[in-house]
Coordinates of C-alpha atoms in Angstrom, one line a residue:
Chain N
M1319 CA -9.5 -33.6 14.5
A1320 CA -5.9 -33.9 13.3
T1321 CA -2.9 -33.1 15.5
M1322 CA -0.7 -30.6 13.5
T1323 CA 2.2 -28.2 14.1
L1324 CA 1.8 -24.5 13.5
V1325 CA 3.4 -24.6 10.1
Q1326 CA 1.3 -27.6 9.0
A1327 CA -1.9 -25.7 10.0
I1328 CA -0.8 -22.8 8.0
H1329 CA 0.0 -24.9 5.0
D1330 CA -3.6 -26.5 5.6
A1331 CA -5.3 -23.0 5.5
L1332 CA -3.4 -22.0 2.3
A1333 CA -4.2 -25.1 0.6
L1334 CA -7.9 -25.2 1.4
E1335 CA -8.4 -21.5 0.7
M1336 CA -6.6 -22.0 -2.8
E1337 CA -9.0 -24.9 -3.5
R1338 CA -12.0 -22.9 -2.4
D1339 CA -11.3 -19.6 -4.1
P1340 CA -9.7 -19.5 -7.5
R1341 CA -8.8 -15.8 -6.9
V1342 CA -6.2 -16.8 -4.3
V1343 CA -2.7 -16.5 -5.6
L1344 CA 0.6 -16.8 -3.5
L1345 CA 3.8 -15.0 -4.1
G1346 CA 7.2 -14.7 -2.6
E1347 CA 10.8 -15.8 -2.7
D1348 CA 11.4 -19.6 -2.7
I1349 CA 7.8 -20.5 -2.1
G1350 CA 7.3 -22.5 -5.4
K1351 CA 9.4 -25.6 -6.0
N1352 CA 11.2 -25.3 -2.8
G1353 CA 8.0 -24.9 -0.7
G1354 CA 9.3 -21.9 1.3
V1355 CA 12.1 -21.9 3.8
F1356 CA 9.9 -23.0 6.4
R1357 CA 8.0 -25.4 4.2
A1358 CA 4.6 -23.6 4.7
T1359 CA 3.8 -23.8 0.9
E1360 CA 5.3 -27.3 0.3
G1361 CA 3.5 -29.1 -2.5
L1362 CA 1.3 -26.1 -3.5
W1363 CA 3.4 -25.3 -6.6
A1364 CA 2.9 -28.9 -7.9
R1365 CA -0.8 -28.9 -7.1
F1366 CA -1.8 -25.3 -8.3
G1367 CA 0.8 -24.4 -10.9
S1368 CA 3.4 -21.7 -11.2
D1369 CA 0.7 -19.2 -12.2
R1370 CA -0.9 -19.3 -8.7
V1371 CA 2.1 -20.2 -6.6
I1372 CA 4.6 -17.6 -7.9
D1373 CA 8.4 -17.7 -7.2
T1374 CA 9.3 -14.0 -7.6
P1375 CA 12.6 -12.3 -8.1
L1376 CA 14.2 -11.4 -4.7
A1377 CA 12.8 -7.9 -4.0
E1378 CA 10.4 -7.3 -1.1
A1379 CA 9.0 -4.1 -2.6
G1380 CA 8.3 -6.0 -5.8
I1381 CA 6.5 -8.8 -4.0
V1382 CA 4.2 -6.3 -2.0
G1383 CA 3.8 -3.9 -4.9
M1384 CA 2.8 -6.7 -7.3
A1385 CA 0.5 -8.2 -4.7
I1386 CA -1.2 -4.8 -4.3
G1387 CA -1.7 -4.6 -8.1
M1388 CA -3.2 -8.1 -8.2
S1389 CA -5.6 -7.2 -5.3
L1390 CA -6.7 -4.0 -7.2
S1391 CA -8.0 -6.0 -10.0
G1392 CA -9.7 -8.6 -7.9
L1393 CA -7.3 -11.3 -7.0
R1394 CA -6.8 -12.3 -3.4
P1395 CA -3.0 -12.5 -3.2
V1396 CA -1.1 -13.8 -0.2
A1397 CA 2.5 -12.5 -0.2
E1398 CA 5.3 -14.2 1.8
I1399 CA 8.1 -12.2 3.2
Q1400 CA 10.7 -14.9 4.1
F1401 CA 11.5 -13.3 7.5
V1402 CA 9.8 -10.2 8.8
D1403 CA 13.2 -8.7 9.3
F1404 CA 13.4 -8.5 5.5
I1405 CA 10.2 -6.3 5.2
Y1406 CA 11.7 -3.0 5.4
P1407 CA 12.5 -2.6 1.7
A1408 CA 8.7 -3.0 1.3
F1409 CA 7.8 -0.7 4.1
D1410 CA 6.6 2.1 1.8
Q1411 CA 4.5 -0.2 -0.3
I1412 CA 2.9 -1.4 2.9
V1413 CA 2.3 1.7 5.0
S1414 CA 1.9 4.3 2.1
E1415 CA 0.3 2.2 -0.5
L1416 CA -1.3 -1.1 0.7
A1417 CA -2.7 0.5 3.9
K1418 CA -4.0 3.6 2.2
F1419 CA -5.7 2.6 -1.1
R1420 CA -9.2 2.4 0.4
Y1421 CA -9.0 5.6 2.3
R1422 CA -7.3 7.7 -0.5
S1423 CA -9.6 6.5 -3.1
A1424 CA -12.7 6.7 -0.8
G1425 CA -13.4 3.0 -1.3
Q1426 CA -13.0 2.9 -5.0
F1427 CA -9.9 0.8 -4.8
T1428 CA -9.3 -1.7 -2.1
A1429 CA -6.3 -3.9 -1.6
P1430 CA -7.1 -7.1 0.4
V1431 CA -3.7 -8.5 0.5
V1432 CA -2.3 -10.8 3.2
I1433 CA 1.3 -10.7 4.0
R1434 CA 2.4 -13.7 5.8
T1435 CA 5.8 -13.5 7.5
P1436 CA 7.7 -15.3 10.2
S1437 CA 8.3 -13.1 13.2
G1438 CA 10.0 -13.0 16.6
G1439 CA 13.0 -14.7 18.2
G1440 CA 13.9 -17.8 20.0
I1441 CA 15.6 -19.7 17.0
K1442 CA 19.1 -18.5 17.4
G1443 CA 18.7 -16.3 14.5
G1444 CA 20.4 -13.1 15.6
H1445 CA 19.4 -9.6 14.6
Y1446 CA 18.2 -10.2 11.0
H1447 CA 16.1 -13.2 11.8
S1448 CA 14.4 -12.4 15.1
Q1449 CA 12.7 -9.0 15.1
S1450 CA 9.2 -8.1 16.3
P1451 CA 8.0 -5.1 14.4
E1452 CA 4.3 -5.3 15.0
A1453 CA 4.1 -1.9 16.5
Y1454 CA 5.1 -0.3 13.1
F1455 CA 2.1 -1.9 11.5
I1456 CA -0.4 -1.4 14.3
H1457 CA 0.5 2.3 14.1
T1458 CA -0.4 2.3 10.4
A1459 CA -4.0 3.3 9.7
G1460 CA -5.6 0.7 7.4
L1461 CA -3.8 -2.4 8.4
K1462 CA -5.0 -5.4 10.4
V1463 CA -2.3 -7.2 12.4
V1464 CA -2.7 -10.7 13.5
M1465 CA -0.5 -13.2 15.3
P1466 CA -1.6 -16.7 16.2
S1467 CA -0.2 -18.7 19.0
T1468 CA -1.6 -22.2 18.4
P1469 CA -2.0 -24.4 15.3
A1470 CA -5.8 -24.2 15.4
D1471 CA -5.6 -20.3 15.5
G1472 CA -2.9 -20.4 12.8
K1473 CA -5.3 -22.2 10.5
G1474 CA -8.5 -20.4 11.5
L1475 CA -7.1 -16.9 11.7
L1476 CA -5.2 -17.2 8.4
A1477 CA -8.3 -18.4 6.6
A1478 CA -10.2 -15.4 8.0
A1479 CA -7.5 -13.1 7.0
M1480 CA -7.6 -14.5 3.5
R1481 CA -11.3 -13.7 3.2
D1482 CA -11.1 -10.3 4.9
P1483 CA -11.7 -7.2 2.8
D1484 CA -8.8 -5.2 4.3
P1485 CA -5.1 -5.8 4.1
V1486 CA -3.8 -8.0 6.9
I1487 CA -0.1 -8.4 8.2
F1488 CA -0.1 -12.1 9.5
L1489 CA 2.9 -12.5 11.8
E1490 CA 3.8 -16.1 12.3
P1491 CA 5.9 -16.8 15.5
K1492 CA 8.6 -18.8 13.8
A1493 CA 9.7 -20.3 17.2
L1494 CA 6.3 -22.0 17.4
Y1495 CA 6.4 -23.3 13.8
R1496 CA 7.2 -26.8 15.0
T1497 CA 7.2 -26.7 18.8
A1498 CA 3.5 -25.7 18.9
K1499 CA 1.4 -28.8 18.4
G1500 CA -2.3 -29.3 18.8
E1501 CA -5.6 -30.4 17.6
V1502 CA -6.8 -28.5 14.4
P1503 CA -10.3 -28.7 13.0
E1504 CA -10.3 -30.4 9.6
G1505 CA -11.8 -28.8 6.5
D1506 CA -13.2 -25.3 6.3
Y1507 CA -12.3 -23.5 9.6
T1508 CA -12.2 -19.8 10.5
V1509 CA -11.4 -17.9 13.7
P1510 CA -12.9 -14.4 13.4
L1511 CA -10.5 -11.4 13.4
G1512 CA -10.8 -9.1 16.4
K1513 CA -11.8 -11.7 18.9
A1514 CA -9.3 -12.5 21.8
R1515 CA -9.1 -15.8 23.5
V1516 CA -9.1 -16.5 27.2
V1517 CA -6.4 -19.2 27.5
R1518 CA -6.8 -19.7 31.3
E1519 CA -9.3 -18.1 33.8
G1520 CA -8.2 -16.4 37.0
E1521 CA -9.4 -13.5 39.3
D1522 CA -6.2 -11.9 40.6
V1523 CA -4.3 -10.6 37.7
S1524 CA -4.9 -10.2 33.9
L1525 CA -1.8 -11.3 31.9
I1526 CA -2.3 -9.9 28.4
T1527 CA -0.2 -11.2 25.6
Y1528 CA 0.0 -12.7 22.0
G1529 CA 2.1 -15.0 19.8
A1530 CA 5.1 -16.9 21.2
T1531 CA 4.7 -15.3 24.8
V1532 CA 1.3 -17.0 25.2
H1533 CA 3.3 -20.1 26.2
V1534 CA 5.6 -18.1 28.4
A1535 CA 2.3 -16.7 30.1
E1536 CA 0.9 -20.2 30.6
E1537 CA 4.2 -21.2 32.3
A1538 CA 4.2 -18.2 34.5
A1539 CA 0.5 -18.6 35.4
A1540 CA 1.1 -22.2 36.4
M1541 CA 4.0 -21.0 38.7
A1542 CA 1.7 -18.4 40.2
E1543 CA -0.9 -20.8 40.9
E1544 CA 1.5 -22.5 43.1
E1545 CA 1.9 -19.3 45.1
G1546 CA -1.9 -19.0 45.3
I1547 CA -2.2 -16.2 42.7
H1548 CA -4.8 -17.0 40.1
V1549 CA -3.8 -15.4 36.7
E1550 CA -6.2 -14.9 33.8
V1551 CA -4.2 -15.2 30.5
I1552 CA -5.6 -13.5 27.5
D1553 CA -4.2 -14.3 24.0
L1554 CA -5.1 -11.2 21.8
R1555 CA -4.8 -13.1 18.5
T1556 CA -5.8 -10.0 16.5
L1557 CA -3.5 -7.3 17.7
W1558 CA -5.3 -4.5 15.8
P1559 CA -8.2 -3.8 15.6
L1560 CA -8.0 -5.0 19.3
D1561 CA -10.6 -6.8 21.2
V1562 CA -10.7 -4.1 23.8
E1563 CA -13.8 -5.3 25.5
A1564 CA -11.9 -8.6 26.4
V1565 CA -9.1 -6.7 27.9
V1566 CA -11.1 -4.2 29.8
Q1567 CA -13.6 -6.9 31.0
S1568 CA -10.8 -9.0 32.5
V1569 CA -9.1 -6.2 34.1
E1570 CA -12.2 -4.8 35.6
M1571 CA -12.6 -8.2 37.2
T1572 CA -9.0 -8.7 38.4
G1573 CA -8.0 -5.0 39.0
R1574 CA -4.4 -5.7 37.9
A1575 CA -2.8 -6.1 34.5
V1576 CA 0.6 -7.3 33.2
V1577 CA 1.1 -7.0 29.5
L1578 CA 3.7 -9.2 27.9
H1579 CA 5.5 -9.3 24.6
E1580 CA 9.1 -9.9 23.2
A1581 CA 9.1 -6.7 21.0
P1582 CA 11.2 -3.8 22.4
R1583 CA 9.6 -1.8 25.2
T1584 CA 9.4 1.9 24.2
C1585 CA 6.4 2.6 22.1
G1586 CA 5.8 -1.1 22.0
F1587 CA 2.2 -2.5 21.8
G1588 CA 2.3 -2.9 25.4
A1589 CA 2.5 0.8 25.9
E1590 CA -0.7 1.3 23.9
L1591 CA -2.4 -1.6 25.9
A1592 CA -1.4 0.1 29.2
A1593 CA -2.7 3.4 28.0
L1594 CA -6.1 1.8 27.0
I1595 CA -6.4 0.0 30.3
Q1596 CA -5.7 3.2 32.2
E1597 CA -8.2 5.1 30.0
K1598 CA -11.1 2.5 30.3
A1599 CA -10.6 0.8 33.5
F1600 CA -8.8 3.2 35.7
L1601 CA -11.2 3.1 38.7
H1602 CA -10.8 -0.7 38.9
L1603 CA -7.0 -0.6 39.0
K1604 CA -5.4 -1.7 42.3
A1605 CA -1.8 -1.4 40.9
P1606 CA 0.0 0.2 38.0
V1607 CA -0.1 -1.7 34.8
A1608 CA 3.1 -3.7 34.5
R1609 CA 5.0 -4.4 31.2
V1610 CA 7.3 -7.3 30.5
T1611 CA 9.1 -6.8 27.2
G1612 CA 12.2 -7.2 25.1
F1613 CA 15.0 -4.7 25.6
D1614 CA 15.4 -1.3 23.7
T1615 CA 18.4 -2.7 21.8
P1616 CA 18.8 -4.4 18.4
F1617 CA 18.0 -8.1 18.7
P1618 CA 21.1 -9.8 20.1
Y1619 CA 22.4 -13.3 19.0
S1620 CA 24.4 -14.7 21.9
L1621 CA 22.1 -13.0 24.7
E1622 CA 19.0 -14.0 23.1
K1623 CA 17.6 -16.0 26.0
L1624 CA 18.3 -12.9 28.2
Y1625 CA 16.5 -10.6 25.8
L1626 CA 13.4 -12.6 25.6
P1627 CA 10.9 -12.5 28.5
D1628 CA 10.7 -15.8 30.3
A1629 CA 8.3 -17.1 33.0
L1630 CA 10.6 -15.8 35.8
R1631 CA 10.5 -12.3 34.5
V1632 CA 6.8 -12.5 34.1
I1633 CA 6.1 -14.1 37.6
G1634 CA 8.3 -11.1 39.0
A1635 CA 5.9 -8.7 37.3
I1636 CA 2.8 -10.6 38.6
R1637 CA 4.2 -10.6 42.3
A1638 CA 5.0 -6.9 42.1
T1639 CA 1.6 -6.2 40.8
V1640 CA -0.1 -8.3 43.5
N1641 CA 2.1 -6.8 46.3
F1642 CA 1.8 -3.2 45.1
Chain D
M1265 CA -4.0 19.4 -26.0
V1266 CA -5.8 22.8 -26.2
F1267 CA -8.2 21.7 -23.6
L1268 CA -5.5 20.5 -21.3
R1269 CA -3.7 23.8 -21.7
A1270 CA -6.9 25.7 -20.9
L1271 CA -7.5 23.6 -17.9
D1272 CA -3.9 24.1 -16.6
E1273 CA -4.2 27.8 -17.1
K1274 CA -7.4 28.0 -15.1
A1275 CA -6.2 25.8 -12.4
Q1276 CA -3.0 28.0 -11.9
H1277 CA -5.3 31.0 -11.6
L1278 CA -7.5 29.3 -9.0
Q1279 CA -4.4 28.5 -7.0
R1280 CA -3.0 32.0 -7.2
A1281 CA -6.4 33.4 -6.1
G1282 CA -6.4 30.9 -3.2
R1283 CA -9.5 29.1 -4.4
I1284 CA -7.5 25.7 -4.5
G1285 CA -4.5 24.9 -2.5
F1286 CA -2.0 23.4 -5.0
Y1287 CA -1.7 22.4 -8.6
I1288 CA 0.7 20.6 -10.9
G1289 CA 0.6 21.7 -14.5
A1290 CA 1.3 19.7 -17.6
A1291 CA 2.1 22.7 -20.1
G1292 CA 4.6 21.6 -22.6
Q1293 CA 3.8 17.9 -22.2
E1294 CA 0.5 17.8 -23.8
A1295 CA 1.5 15.7 -26.9
A1296 CA 3.0 12.9 -24.6
E1297 CA -0.2 13.0 -22.4
I1298 CA -2.9 13.3 -25.0
G1299 CA -1.0 11.0 -27.6
S1300 CA -0.5 8.2 -25.1
G1301 CA -4.0 8.6 -23.6
F1302 CA -5.5 8.4 -27.1
A1303 CA -3.8 5.2 -27.9
L1304 CA -5.4 3.4 -25.0
R1305 CA -8.6 1.3 -25.4
K1306 CA -11.6 0.8 -23.1
G1307 CA -10.6 -2.0 -20.6
D1308 CA -6.9 -1.0 -20.4
W1309 CA -5.6 0.1 -17.0
M1310 CA -3.8 3.4 -16.3
F1311 CA -1.5 4.1 -13.4
P1312 CA -0.8 7.8 -13.7
S1313 CA 1.6 9.9 -12.0
Y1314 CA 0.4 13.3 -10.6
R1315 CA 1.0 15.1 -14.0
E1316 CA -1.1 12.8 -16.2
H1317 CA -4.6 14.4 -15.8
G1318 CA -4.8 14.9 -19.6
A1319 CA -4.2 11.1 -20.3
A1320 CA -6.7 10.3 -17.7
L1321 CA -9.3 12.5 -19.3
M1322 CA -8.5 10.8 -22.7
H1323 CA -9.2 7.4 -21.0
G1324 CA -12.6 8.3 -19.6
Y1325 CA -11.9 10.1 -16.3
P1326 CA -14.7 12.6 -16.1
L1327 CA -13.8 16.3 -16.1
S1328 CA -16.3 16.9 -13.2
S1329 CA -14.3 14.4 -11.0
L1330 CA -11.1 16.0 -11.9
V1331 CA -12.0 19.4 -11.1
G1332 CA -14.1 18.4 -8.0
Q1333 CA -10.8 16.6 -6.8
L1334 CA -9.0 20.0 -7.0
F1335 CA -11.4 21.6 -4.8
G1336 CA -11.5 18.7 -2.3
N1337 CA -15.0 19.3 -1.4
S1338 CA -18.1 17.0 -1.7
A1339 CA -17.7 17.2 -5.5
D1340 CA -14.6 15.2 -5.0
A1341 CA -15.4 11.6 -5.4
T1342 CA -12.6 10.8 -3.0
K1343 CA -13.8 12.9 -0.3
G1344 CA -11.1 15.5 -0.2
R1345 CA -8.6 12.9 1.1
Q1346 CA -5.5 14.0 -1.1
M1347 CA -4.1 17.2 -2.3
P1348 CA -5.0 18.3 -5.9
N1349 CA -3.7 16.1 -8.8
H1350 CA -4.1 12.9 -6.7
W1351 CA -7.2 11.5 -8.4
C1352 CA -8.7 8.1 -9.5
D1353 CA -11.7 6.6 -11.2
R1354 CA -12.3 3.0 -10.7
S1355 CA -14.9 2.7 -13.5
A1356 CA -12.3 4.1 -16.0
R1357 CA -9.7 1.8 -14.5
V1358 CA -7.6 5.0 -13.6
V1359 CA -5.9 4.0 -10.3
S1360 CA -5.2 6.4 -7.4
V1361 CA -2.2 8.5 -7.6
S1362 CA 0.5 8.5 -4.9
S1363 CA 2.9 11.3 -4.2
P1364 CA 6.1 9.3 -3.8
V1365 CA 7.3 8.7 -7.3
A1366 CA 7.4 5.3 -9.1
T1367 CA 5.7 3.4 -6.2
Q1368 CA 2.8 2.6 -8.8
L1369 CA 5.2 0.8 -11.1
P1370 CA 5.4 -2.5 -9.3
Q1371 CA 1.6 -2.3 -8.7
A1372 CA 1.1 -2.0 -12.4
V1373 CA 3.0 -5.3 -12.9
G1374 CA 0.5 -6.9 -10.5
V1375 CA -2.5 -5.7 -12.4
A1376 CA -0.9 -6.8 -15.7
Y1377 CA -0.1 -10.2 -14.2
A1378 CA -3.8 -10.6 -13.1
A1379 CA -5.0 -9.6 -16.6
K1380 CA -2.7 -12.3 -18.1
L1381 CA -3.8 -14.9 -15.5
G1382 CA -7.5 -14.2 -16.2
G1383 CA -6.9 -14.3 -20.1
E1384 CA -8.0 -10.7 -20.3
K1385 CA -6.8 -8.9 -23.5
S1386 CA -6.0 -5.7 -21.8
A1387 CA -2.8 -3.8 -21.3
V1388 CA -1.5 -1.7 -18.3
I1389 CA 0.1 1.7 -18.8
A1390 CA 2.0 3.2 -16.0
Y1391 CA 3.4 6.7 -16.1
F1392 CA 6.3 8.2 -14.4
G1393 CA 9.0 10.9 -14.8
D1394 CA 12.8 10.9 -15.3
G1395 CA 13.1 11.3 -11.6
G1396 CA 11.0 8.1 -11.0
S1397 CA 13.5 6.1 -13.0
S1398 CA 16.1 6.6 -10.3
T1399 CA 14.1 4.8 -7.6
G1400 CA 14.2 1.2 -6.5
E1401 CA 10.7 0.6 -7.5
F1402 CA 11.5 1.4 -11.1
H1403 CA 14.2 -1.2 -11.1
V1404 CA 11.9 -3.7 -9.2
A1405 CA 9.0 -3.2 -11.7
M1406 CA 11.2 -3.5 -14.9
N1407 CA 12.7 -6.6 -13.5
F1408 CA 9.4 -8.3 -12.4
A1409 CA 7.8 -7.3 -15.8
G1410 CA 10.6 -8.7 -17.7
V1411 CA 10.7 -12.0 -15.7
F1412 CA 6.9 -12.4 -15.8
K1413 CA 6.5 -11.0 -19.4
T1414 CA 3.5 -8.9 -18.3
P1415 CA 1.3 -6.8 -20.6
N1416 CA 2.8 -3.6 -19.2
V1417 CA 3.8 -0.3 -20.9
F1418 CA 6.1 1.8 -18.8
F1419 CA 5.7 5.3 -20.1
C1420 CA 8.4 7.8 -18.9
S1421 CA 7.6 11.5 -19.6
N1422 CA 11.1 12.6 -19.6
N1423 CA 10.5 16.3 -19.0
Q1424 CA 14.1 17.0 -18.2
Y1425 CA 13.7 18.0 -14.5
A1426 CA 12.8 16.3 -11.4
I1427 CA 11.7 19.6 -9.5
S1428 CA 15.1 21.3 -9.8
L1429 CA 17.5 18.4 -10.7
P1430 CA 18.2 18.0 -14.5
F1431 CA 18.0 14.7 -16.3
A1432 CA 21.9 14.5 -16.1
K1433 CA 21.6 14.1 -12.3
Q1434 CA 19.2 11.3 -12.5
T1435 CA 21.2 9.0 -14.7
A1436 CA 24.5 8.7 -16.5
A1437 CA 23.0 6.5 -19.0
G1438 CA 21.9 9.4 -21.3
S1439 CA 18.5 7.8 -22.0
I1440 CA 15.9 6.1 -20.1
A1441 CA 14.8 3.8 -23.1
V1442 CA 18.2 2.0 -23.2
K1443 CA 17.6 0.7 -19.7
A1444 CA 15.0 -1.6 -21.0
A1445 CA 17.7 -3.8 -22.5
A1446 CA 19.0 -4.7 -19.1
Y1447 CA 15.5 -6.2 -18.2
G1448 CA 15.2 -8.2 -21.4
F1449 CA 12.7 -6.2 -23.3
Q1450 CA 12.2 -3.4 -25.8
G1451 CA 12.7 0.3 -25.0
V1452 CA 11.7 3.1 -27.5
R1453 CA 12.6 6.7 -27.2
V1454 CA 10.1 9.0 -29.0
D1455 CA 9.9 12.8 -29.6
G1456 CA 7.4 13.5 -27.0
N1457 CA 6.4 16.8 -28.5
D1458 CA 5.2 15.0 -31.6
I1459 CA 1.6 13.8 -30.9
L1460 CA 1.5 11.5 -34.0
A1461 CA 4.7 10.0 -33.1
V1462 CA 3.6 9.4 -29.5
V1463 CA 0.2 7.8 -30.6
R1464 CA 2.1 5.5 -33.0
V1465 CA 4.7 4.2 -30.4
T1466 CA 2.3 3.9 -27.6
R1467 CA -0.2 2.2 -29.7
D1468 CA 2.3 -0.3 -30.9
A1469 CA 3.6 -1.0 -27.4
L1470 CA 0.0 -1.5 -26.2
E1471 CA -0.8 -3.9 -29.1
R1472 CA 2.4 -6.0 -28.3
A1473 CA 1.3 -6.2 -24.6
R1474 CA -2.2 -7.3 -25.5
A1475 CA -0.8 -9.9 -27.9
G1476 CA 1.2 -11.4 -25.1
E1477 CA 4.6 -10.2 -26.3
G1478 CA 5.5 -8.6 -22.9
P1479 CA 6.4 -5.2 -21.7
T1480 CA 7.8 -2.1 -23.4
L1481 CA 9.6 0.9 -21.9
V1482 CA 8.6 4.1 -23.7
E1483 CA 10.7 7.3 -23.2
A1484 CA 8.9 10.3 -24.3
L1485 CA 11.3 13.2 -24.7
T1486 CA 9.6 16.3 -23.7
Y1487 CA 9.9 19.5 -21.5
R1488 CA 8.0 20.8 -18.6
M1489 CA 7.5 24.4 -19.6
G1490 CA 6.2 25.7 -16.2
A1491 CA 7.2 25.1 -12.6
H1492 CA 7.2 21.6 -11.0
S1493 CA 4.1 22.8 -9.1
T1494 CA 2.6 25.9 -7.9
S1495 CA 5.0 25.7 -4.9
D1496 CA 8.1 25.8 -7.2
D1497 CA 10.1 28.7 -8.8
P1498 CA 11.9 27.2 -11.7
T1499 CA 13.9 30.5 -12.4
H1500 CA 16.2 29.2 -9.4
Y1501 CA 17.5 26.4 -11.5
R1502 CA 17.2 26.9 -15.2
S1503 CA 17.6 29.7 -17.8
E1504 CA 15.0 31.7 -19.8
E1505 CA 17.1 30.7 -23.0
E1506 CA 16.6 27.2 -22.4
V1507 CA 12.7 27.6 -21.8
E1508 CA 12.6 29.7 -24.9
A1509 CA 14.3 27.0 -27.1
W1510 CA 11.6 24.6 -25.9
R1511 CA 8.7 27.1 -26.3
R1512 CA 9.6 26.9 -30.0
K1513 CA 8.9 23.3 -30.0
D1514 CA 5.5 23.9 -28.2
P1515 CA 3.5 20.6 -29.0
I1516 CA 0.3 22.6 -29.6
R1517 CA 1.8 25.2 -32.0
R1518 CA 3.6 22.4 -33.6
F1519 CA 0.5 20.2 -34.4
A1520 CA -1.5 23.3 -35.3
A1521 CA 1.1 24.4 -37.8
Y1522 CA 1.1 20.8 -39.4
L1523 CA -2.9 20.7 -39.5
K1524 CA -3.0 24.2 -41.1
K1525 CA -0.3 23.1 -43.7
E1526 CA -2.6 20.0 -44.5
G1527 CA -5.5 22.2 -44.9
V1528 CA -7.6 20.8 -42.1
L1529 CA -7.3 23.6 -39.7
T1530 CA -7.9 27.3 -40.1
D1531 CA -6.8 30.2 -37.8
Q1532 CA -10.5 30.8 -37.0
A1533 CA -11.3 27.2 -36.1
E1534 CA -8.2 27.1 -33.9
A1535 CA -9.5 30.2 -32.0
A1536 CA -12.9 28.7 -31.7
V1537 CA -11.4 25.3 -30.2
A1538 CA -9.6 27.4 -27.5
E1539 CA -12.7 29.5 -26.7
E1540 CA -14.8 26.4 -26.4
A1541 CA -12.1 24.7 -24.2
R1542 CA -12.0 27.7 -21.8
E1543 CA -15.8 27.8 -21.5
E1544 CA -16.1 24.1 -20.6
V1545 CA -13.4 24.3 -18.0
Q1546 CA -15.2 27.4 -16.6
R1547 CA -18.5 25.5 -16.3
A1548 CA -16.9 22.5 -14.6
V1549 CA -15.1 24.9 -12.0
A1550 CA -18.4 26.9 -11.4
A1551 CA -20.2 23.6 -10.7
C1552 CA -17.6 22.0 -8.5
E1553 CA -16.6 25.1 -6.4
A1554 CA -20.2 25.6 -5.3
A1555 CA -20.4 22.2 -3.7
P1556 CA -20.4 22.1 0.1
P1557 CA -17.5 21.0 2.1
V1558 CA -16.9 17.2 2.9
P1559 CA -19.0 16.2 6.1
P1560 CA -16.6 16.0 9.2
E1561 CA -17.7 12.5 10.0
S1562 CA -16.2 11.3 6.8
L1563 CA -12.8 11.8 8.3
V1564 CA -12.8 8.3 9.9
E1565 CA -14.7 6.5 7.1
D1566 CA -12.9 4.0 4.7
V1567 CA -9.9 3.2 6.7
Y1568 CA -11.4 -0.2 6.9
A1569 CA -14.4 -1.9 5.1
E1570 CA -16.1 -1.9 8.5
M1571 CA -15.5 0.8 11.1
P1572 CA -13.8 -0.7 14.1
W1573 CA -14.4 0.3 17.7
H1574 CA -11.5 2.8 18.0
L1575 CA -12.6 4.8 14.9
K1576 CA -16.2 4.7 16.0
E1577 CA -14.9 6.3 19.4
Q1578 CA -12.9 8.9 17.4
Q1579 CA -16.0 9.8 15.3
E1580 CA -17.8 10.5 18.5
W1581 CA -15.1 13.0 19.3
I1582 CA -15.8 14.8 16.0
R1583 CA -19.6 14.9 16.8
I1584 CA -19.0 16.1 20.4
P1585 CA -15.6 17.8 20.3
V1586 CA -15.4 18.9 23.8
K1587 CA -16.4 16.3 26.5
G1588 CA -16.6 16.9 30.3

């Protein structure tokens, strides 16, 4: 196995899938000669040509709309939106068009597009380079939403997304692009969509999270361990459709749940997780489900560190849950 | 054209009698629809707007499917998922219709790009109205098609009104066709009530597309004689004098007069054609209206290729509506 960063692992998945399947095409802004602003597509333009690695005009609705058309006629397009904060001009194409083709045509037309996009904060990017809008897409029937937290998952989940028959919003935690390093299986490698990963086992509290906050959760779990609290950390990997069994099983065992994400709190994905746990594991609960999240504000620049959940906030919630 | 008029008249009656919920007519625009549809070849793709059922019929969309879609029952190949006039047929390459206008235009560029990439000698026609030309997607699609030199024909049925707003409120340009110049390709304005002119212009544009000479923007100048839809009352926003002036340019009367002058049509034959059309429409309506409703369980089908747990759960709620 090779050691890679998250962005290298994503590059590896793109290159291998393009090699494996001639229907795969990439499109987006600056992804060709320039290799993408985060270098995820570096070298692919030279290797596969400008017909398959397509530098588009600057227009997100065009990128997604064009990708939809390509998918309708049998190609497997992977669209890159440079930052998820720029995705809103394409919002209608995503939620009303991409997500709905299968349903509205009763399966006659399908749109297996993957939209890759850097998401989340932690890079001093301010409001327009740091948002976490996953809840909009989870709320949209017809989309799958995926977020890796390790290089191995970055490769395996992206390859699986590119082979999936449904549209996938693939959110890449940009704070992890170069900070997350790890062993990545070489060659053909997939991680099935819809399966969570138990990062760390523990019987006192279930700490449920995804993306960049998986690493915050691990830190908080290690701190809790010193206090004699054994935390089970679950990385959801696919946010929707959710691996509900993994969540419920864990909570039934521990009786306590803390959900953690950096997206804003109100109507965030944590609210759905809390509701599901309440519906499906109510009689096992020894404490209310706790949420550790970002704030209900626009994403701030100077106060980014305060905005993003850190291990101290998480350990606070763990203690409150245990001492309820 | 006569057939389309008969279909529209019947559908309006069905709506007024409460037998279908809604209808969008094409009266007055038959030459633009039938002429452009006639110019298509098998293998070409069509992205209709909600008023192009005539063009779709010309391109192989079966009448039974069209009428079945109006009823939204089990005669509807798309399982009653959308309101009337939102149809599709994969086998005829007629793509599913969206209510928001012009969203199909960038998608049409994607299909055209795929055709070009695959070395297919097919063209892609995408329909929209004068209102559609005001949207961001119109600009995005024209720009992308110009840059990538895709085999697209953008067909604007300029029927003078977007619901109540006249053409002058959509653009200060005075013409849609002139806009093509800004995107680096050819724009053509044609008398949309002259079927022979429409056939010629559309056929030329499709030929150029298939020959790799890039996109064309066609503006067919016509008039919507009826209401925007069965939910609209056009007497609120336009005068009877204006309608009467266009009624004199009715494309059906005009073409019939020409054919009679040329000695290929008689009054008798004309009446027979109209009668035959009414009968065929009547037969299709009788067959489709008698079909049973869509099965309730189908509500949660086709959201994804494979039904995830949450939709299986919701399907159970349909089967057993009240629990506990």
